[in-house]
CSV table of C-alpha atoms and ligand atoms in Angstrom, one decimal:
chain,number,residue,atom,x,y,z
A,1,UNK,CA,0.1,0.0,-0.2
A,2,UNK,CA,1.1,3.6,-0.8
A,3,UNK,CA,2.4,5.7,2.1
A,4,UNK,CA,1.2,9.3,2.0
A,5,UNK,CA,4.2,11.5,3.2
A,6,UNK,CA,1.5,13.8,4.5
A,7,UNK,CA,1.3,11.3,7.7
A,8,UNK,CA,5.0,12.2,8.4
A,9,UNK,CA,4.2,15.9,7.8
A,10,UNK,CA,1.3,15.8,10.2
A,11,UNK,CA,3.0,13.6,13.0
A,12,UNK,CA,3.2,14.9,16.4
A,13,UNK,CA,5.8,12.4,17.7
A,14,UNK,CA,7.7,10.2,15.2
A,15,UNK,CA,9.7,7.4,16.5
A,16,UNK,CA,12.7,6.3,14.3
A,17,UNK,CA,13.8,2.8,15.2
A,18,UNK,CA,17.1,1.7,13.6
A,19,UNK,CA,19.0,-1.5,13.1
A,20,UNK,CA,22.3,-2.6,11.4
A,21,UNK,CA,21.0,-1.6,7.9
A,22,UNK,CA,21.0,2.2,8.7
A,23,UNK,CA,24.7,1.9,9.2
A,24,UNK,CA,25.2,-0.5,6.1
A,25,UNK,CA,25.8,2.2,3.8
A,26,UNK,CA,28.7,3.4,5.9
A,27,UNK,CA,30.5,0.2,5.4
A,28,UNK,CA,29.5,-1.2,8.8
A,29,UNK,CA,28.4,-4.9,8.5
A,30,UNK,CA,24.8,-6.1,9.3
A,31,UNK,CA,24.1,-9.3,11.2
A,32,UNK,CA,21.9,-11.5,9.0
A,33,UNK,CA,22.2,-10.3,5.5
A,34,UNK,CA,23.3,-13.3,3.4
A,35,UNK,CA,27.2,-13.6,2.7
A,36,UNK,CA,28.0,-10.2,4.3
A,37,UNK,CA,26.1,-10.5,7.6
A,38,UNK,CA,28.2,-10.8,10.7
A,39,UNK,CA,26.2,-13.9,11.9
A,40,UNK,CA,26.7,-15.7,8.7
A,41,UNK,CA,30.5,-15.7,9.2
A,42,UNK,CA,30.7,-15.9,13.0
A,43,UNK,CA,29.4,-17.9,15.7
A,44,UNK,CA,27.1,-15.3,17.9
A,45,UNK,CA,27.4,-17.8,21.1
A,46,UNK,CA,31.1,-17.4,20.9
A,47,UNK,CA,31.5,-13.9,20.2
A,48,UNK,CA,28.5,-12.3,21.7
A,49,UNK,CA,28.0,-14.0,25.0
A,50,UNK,CA,29.3,-13.8,28.6
A,51,UNK,CA,30.3,-17.7,28.4
A,52,UNK,CA,32.2,-16.9,25.1
A,53,UNK,CA,34.2,-14.1,26.6
A,54,UNK,CA,34.8,-16.5,29.8
A,55,UNK,CA,36.1,-19.1,27.5
A,56,UNK,CA,38.3,-17.0,25.5
A,57,UNK,CA,38.6,-13.1,26.2
A,58,UNK,CA,41.3,-12.3,23.9
A,59,UNK,CA,39.2,-13.9,20.8
A,60,UNK,CA,36.2,-11.8,21.8
A,61,UNK,CA,38.2,-8.6,22.7
A,62,UNK,CA,39.8,-8.8,19.4
A,63,UNK,CA,36.6,-9.3,17.4
A,64,UNK,CA,35.0,-6.4,19.2
A,65,UNK,CA,38.3,-4.2,18.6
A,66,UNK,CA,38.1,-5.0,14.9
A,67,UNK,CA,34.6,-3.7,14.8
A,68,UNK,CA,35.4,-0.6,16.8
A,69,UNK,CA,38.3,0.2,14.4
A,70,UNK,CA,35.8,-0.2,11.5
A,71,UNK,CA,33.3,2.3,13.2
A,72,UNK,CA,36.0,4.7,13.9
A,73,UNK,CA,37.0,4.7,10.2
A,74,UNK,CA,33.4,5.0,9.1
A,75,UNK,CA,31.2,8.3,8.4
A,76,UNK,CA,27.5,8.8,9.1
A,77,UNK,CA,25.5,8.4,5.7
A,78,UNK,CA,22.6,10.3,4.1
A,79,UNK,CA,20.3,8.0,6.3
A,80,UNK,CA,21.8,9.0,9.5
A,81,UNK,CA,21.9,12.7,8.4
A,82,UNK,CA,18.4,12.6,7.2
A,83,UNK,CA,17.1,11.3,10.7
A,84,UNK,CA,19.0,14.2,12.6
A,85,UNK,CA,17.6,16.8,10.1
A,86,UNK,CA,13.9,15.2,10.5
A,87,UNK,CA,14.3,15.7,14.3
A,88,UNK,CA,14.5,19.6,13.8
A,89,UNK,CA,11.5,19.5,11.5
A,90,UNK,CA,9.0,17.6,13.5
A,91,UNK,CA,7.4,18.7,16.9
A,92,UNK,CA,9.0,15.5,18.7
A,93,UNK,CA,11.3,12.6,17.5
A,94,UNK,CA,12.5,9.8,19.6
A,95,UNK,CA,15.5,7.8,18.2
A,96,UNK,CA,15.8,4.3,19.3
A,97,UNK,CA,18.7,2.1,17.8
A,98,UNK,CA,19.7,-1.5,18.1
A,99,UNK,CA,23.1,-0.3,16.8
A,100,UNK,CA,26.3,-0.1,19.1
A,101,UNK,CA,27.9,2.5,16.8
A,102,UNK,CA,27.9,6.2,17.3
A,103,UNK,CA,26.9,7.2,13.9
A,104,UNK,CA,23.8,8.7,14.9
A,105,UNK,CA,25.4,11.0,17.3
A,106,UNK,CA,28.1,11.9,14.8
A,107,UNK,CA,25.3,12.8,12.4
A,108,UNK,CA,24.0,15.3,14.9
A,109,UNK,CA,21.2,13.2,16.7
A,110,UNK,CA,21.7,14.0,20.4
A,111,UNK,CA,19.7,11.7,22.6
A,112,UNK,CA,19.8,8.3,21.2
A,113,UNK,CA,18.4,5.4,23.0
A,114,UNK,CA,20.9,2.5,22.6
A,115,UNK,CA,18.9,-0.6,23.3
A,116,UNK,CA,21.9,-2.9,22.8
A,117,UNK,CA,24.4,-0.6,24.6
A,118,UNK,CA,27.3,1.0,22.9
A,119,UNK,CA,30.6,-0.8,21.7
A,120,UNK,CA,32.9,2.1,23.3
A,121,UNK,CA,31.0,2.1,26.7
A,122,UNK,CA,33.7,-0.2,28.4
A,123,UNK,CA,33.1,-1.7,31.8
A,124,UNK,CA,34.7,-4.4,33.8
A,125,UNK,CA,33.9,-7.9,33.2
A,126,UNK,CA,34.3,-8.7,37.0
A,127,UNK,CA,33.2,-5.8,39.1
A,128,UNK,CA,31.2,-4.0,36.5
A,129,UNK,CA,32.6,-0.5,37.0
A,130,UNK,CA,32.7,1.7,34.1
A,131,UNK,CA,36.0,2.7,32.5
A,132,UNK,CA,36.4,6.5,32.4
A,133,UNK,CA,38.7,6.8,29.4
A,134,UNK,CA,38.5,4.8,26.2
A,135,UNK,CA,41.5,2.3,25.9
A,136,UNK,CA,43.5,3.1,22.8
A,137,UNK,CA,43.1,0.8,19.8
A,138,UNK,CA,45.9,-1.9,19.9
A,139,UNK,CA,48.1,-1.9,16.8
A,140,UNK,CA,46.5,-3.8,13.8
A,141,UNK,CA,43.1,-4.0,15.6
A,142,UNK,CA,41.5,-3.8,12.4
A,143,UNK,CA,42.7,-7.2,11.2
A,144,UNK,CA,40.7,-9.0,13.8
A,145,UNK,CA,43.4,-10.8,15.5
A,146,UNK,CA,43.2,-11.8,19.1
A,147,UNK,CA,44.0,-9.3,21.7
A,148,UNK,CA,44.1,-9.7,25.5
A,149,UNK,CA,41.7,-7.2,26.9
A,150,UNK,CA,43.0,-4.2,29.3
A,151,UNK,CA,42.7,-4.9,32.8
A,152,UNK,CA,40.4,-3.0,35.2
A,153,UNK,CA,42.2,-0.3,37.4
A,154,UNK,CA,40.2,-1.2,40.4
A,155,UNK,CA,40.0,-5.0,40.4
A,156,UNK,CA,42.4,-6.2,37.6
A,157,UNK,CA,39.4,-7.9,35.9
A,158,UNK,CA,39.3,-7.9,32.1
A,159,UNK,CA,37.5,-5.2,30.2
A,160,UNK,CA,34.5,-5.9,28.0
A,161,UNK,CA,32.7,-3.9,25.6
A,162,UNK,CA,29.4,-2.1,26.7
A,163,UNK,CA,27.2,-4.1,24.4
A,164,UNK,CA,24.2,-6.3,25.3
A,165,UNK,CA,25.1,-10.0,24.7
A,166,UNK,CA,22.9,-12.8,24.1
A,167,UNK,CA,21.3,-13.8,27.6
A,168,UNK,CA,21.7,-10.4,29.0
A,169,UNK,CA,19.0,-7.8,29.6
A,170,UNK,CA,18.5,-4.8,27.9
A,171,UNK,CA,19.2,-1.4,29.9
A,172,UNK,CA,15.9,-1.2,31.6
A,173,UNK,CA,15.4,2.5,31.8
A,174,UNK,CA,16.4,2.7,28.1
A,175,UNK,CA,13.8,0.1,27.2
A,176,UNK,CA,11.1,1.9,29.3
A,177,UNK,CA,11.9,5.1,27.4
A,178,UNK,CA,11.5,3.2,24.2
A,179,UNK,CA,8.4,1.4,24.9
A,180,UNK,CA,6.9,4.7,26.4
A,181,UNK,CA,7.5,6.3,23.2
A,182,UNK,CA,6.1,3.5,21.1
A,183,UNK,CA,2.9,3.9,22.9
A,184,UNK,CA,2.9,7.7,22.5
A,185,UNK,CA,4.1,8.2,19.1
A,186,UNK,CA,1.8,8.5,15.7
A,187,UNK,CA,4.4,7.3,13.4
A,188,UNK,CA,7.2,4.8,13.5
A,189,UNK,CA,9.9,4.8,10.8
A,190,UNK,CA,11.6,1.3,11.3
A,191,UNK,CA,14.8,1.6,9.3
A,192,UNK,CA,17.1,-1.4,8.4
A,193,UNK,CA,16.3,-3.9,10.7
A,194,UNK,CA,15.2,-7.7,10.3
A,195,UNK,CA,13.0,-7.5,13.3
A,196,UNK,CA,14.0,-10.6,14.6
A,197,UNK,CA,15.5,-9.8,18.1
A,198,UNK,CA,13.2,-9.4,21.0
A,199,UNK,CA,12.4,-7.2,23.0
A,200,UNK,CA,13.4,-4.5,20.6
A,201,UNK,CA,11.5,-5.9,17.8
A,202,UNK,CA,8.2,-5.5,19.5
A,203,UNK,CA,8.4,-1.6,19.0
A,204,UNK,CA,6.5,-1.4,15.8
A,205,UNK,CA,4.0,-3.8,16.9
A,206,UNK,CA,3.4,-1.9,20.2
A,207,UNK,CA,3.0,1.2,18.1
A,208,UNK,CA,0.4,-0.2,15.6
A,209,UNK,CA,-1.5,-1.6,18.7
A,210,UNK,CA,-1.5,2.0,20.2
A,211,UNK,CA,-2.7,3.6,16.9
A,212,UNK,CA,0.3,4.8,15.2
A,213,UNK,CA,1.2,4.0,11.5
A,214,UNK,CA,4.6,2.1,10.8
A,215,UNK,CA,6.8,2.4,7.8
A,216,UNK,CA,9.5,-0.1,7.2
A,217,UNK,CA,12.6,1.1,5.0
A,218,UNK,CA,14.5,-1.8,3.9
A,219,UNK,CA,15.8,-3.1,0.5
A,220,UNK,CA,14.1,-6.5,1.3
A,221,UNK,CA,10.4,-5.5,1.0
A,222,UNK,CA,8.8,-6.3,4.4
A,223,UNK,CA,5.6,-8.1,4.8
A,224,UNK,CA,2.9,-5.4,5.8
A,225,UNK,CA,-0.2,-7.1,7.4
A,226,UNK,CA,-1.9,-4.2,9.0
A,227,UNK,CA,-3.6,-1.3,7.1
A,228,UNK,CA,-1.4,1.3,8.9
A,229,UNK,CA,1.7,-0.5,8.0
A,230,UNK,CA,3.7,0.4,4.9
A,231,UNK,CA,7.0,-0.7,3.3
A,232,UNK,CA,9.3,1.6,1.4
A,233,UNK,CA,11.7,-0.4,-0.5
A,234,UNK,CA,15.3,0.8,-0.9
A,235,UNK,CA,18.3,1.7,0.8
A,236,UNK,CA,17.9,4.0,3.9
A,237,UNK,CA,20.4,6.4,2.5
A,238,UNK,CA,18.2,6.9,-0.5
A,239,UNK,CA,14.7,6.3,0.7
A,240,UNK,CA,15.0,8.6,4.0
A,241,UNK,CA,16.4,11.6,2.2
A,242,UNK,CA,13.7,11.2,-0.5
A,243,UNK,CA,10.9,11.0,2.0
A,244,UNK,CA,12.0,14.2,3.8
A,245,UNK,CA,11.9,16.0,0.4
A,246,UNK,CA,8.3,14.6,-0.3
A,247,UNK,CA,6.9,15.5,3.1
A,248,UNK,CA,6.1,19.1,3.3
A,249,UNK,CA,7.5,19.6,6.7
A,250,UNK,CA,9.4,23.1,6.7
A,251,UNK,CA,13.2,22.9,6.1
A,252,UNK,CA,16.1,22.8,8.3
A,253,UNK,CA,19.6,22.3,6.9
A,254,UNK,CA,20.9,18.9,6.7
A,255,UNK,CA,23.8,18.5,9.2
A,256,UNK,CA,27.1,18.2,7.7
A,257,UNK,CA,28.8,14.8,8.3
A,258,UNK,CA,31.7,14.9,11.1
A,259,UNK,CA,35.2,13.8,9.7
A,260,UNK,CA,36.1,10.0,10.4
A,261,UNK,CA,37.7,9.7,13.9
A,262,UNK,CA,41.3,8.3,14.5
B,1,LIG,P1,20.1,-7.6,11.0
B,1,LIG,O1,21.4,-7.7,10.1
B,1,LIG,O2,19.3,-8.8,11.5
B,1,LIG,O3,19.1,-6.8,9.9
B,1,LIG,C1,19.6,-5.9,9.0
B,1,LIG,C2,18.5,-5.5,7.9
B,1,LIG,O4,18.8,-4.3,7.3
B,1,LIG,C3,18.0,-6.6,7.0
B,1,LIG,O5,16.7,-6.4,7.2
B,1,LIG,C4,18.5,-6.0,5.8
B,1,LIG,O6,17.6,-6.2,4.7
B,1,LIG,C5,18.7,-4.4,6.0
B,1,LIG,N1,19.5,-3.6,5.2
B,1,LIG,C6,20.6,-3.9,4.6
B,1,LIG,N2,21.1,-2.9,4.2
B,1,LIG,C7,20.4,-1.8,4.2
B,1,LIG,C8,20.2,-0.5,3.7
B,1,LIG,N3,21.4,0.0,3.0
B,1,LIG,N4,19.2,0.3,4.0
B,1,LIG,C9,18.3,-0.2,4.9
B,1,LIG,N5,18.1,-1.5,5.3
B,1,LIG,C10,19.1,-2.4,5.0
B,1,LIG,O7,20.3,-6.5,12.0
B,1,LIG,P2,19.4,-6.0,13.1
B,1,LIG,O8,17.9,-6.0,12.7
B,1,LIG,O9,19.9,-4.8,13.6
B,1,LIG,O10,22.2,-7.6,18.7
B,1,LIG,O11,19.7,-7.0,14.3
B,1,LIG,C11,19.1,-6.8,15.7
B,1,LIG,C12,20.3,-7.3,16.5
B,1,LIG,O12,20.7,-8.6,16.1
B,1,LIG,C13,21.5,-6.5,16.6
B,1,LIG,O13,21.3,-5.3,17.4
B,1,LIG,C14,22.3,-7.5,17.2
B,1,LIG,C15,22.2,-8.6,16.5
B,1,LIG,O14,22.3,-9.9,17.2
B,1,LIG,C16,23.1,-7.7,19.6
B,1,LIG,O15,24.2,-7.5,19.2
B,1,LIG,C17,22.6,-7.7,21.0
């Protein structure tokens, strides 16, 4: 069914819900895309679980450092920029992401709800204390080799990335804010997610049940089963800027991308 851009123009509260696909055009790998998805090539139980870390901390730390190196090299793409620009044009926008990168922030989105944590929010695996300053990337981290994790200054336990691993709970306050926004918003733009990982994936359903419209932006056409559910097939970096152009919602300049960080 055709999505009328006027729905966006009239929205009082837009919830933008993003997944790995929003960062794909920045060169960050998704998880479940055939051939290129991280979970096609690596075992999530080995790399994204506390048991996996306990079994081989150097393997897991090295893998996350490889991903951190990739994120540091990457730049926000037109999808991240369009979302930041949209926030300036609608009365209220809540940005909820499953991504652990900081590309939304670098595009100019200030208050991002990171449901699955952030890769660079390190803490101690043993005593759980957060790490004040970011550990420098080890030489050759981008190659994905084994790297022993740095040690906690308090208890000498190994540091871990601040992401939510399989079997762990999502940050409760962040999830509450995301669910509250789902129940309050009148439009969800669900961008670049397979919608397979709960509880994050229930956000579009919650919003639909509360009376909102939902638009899926994805090159793989989403099945839409509800009269207020729509699919815009295509890459986020193309579809979102076009949607902003099509919706008569005033104008604010597109933020300029920040340079890649070193
Ligand atoms: P997935 O890899 O499961 O899904 C990525 C989605 O992005 C797919 O539906 C692709 O079709 C779509 N996609 C690819 N390129 C795109 C583009 N240029 N524009 C728009 N969409 C595009 O990633 P997520 O749904 O984010 O969790 O995965 C959810 C969670 O599973 C992740 O946060 C991660 C993973 O396990 C944790 O690590 C806790």
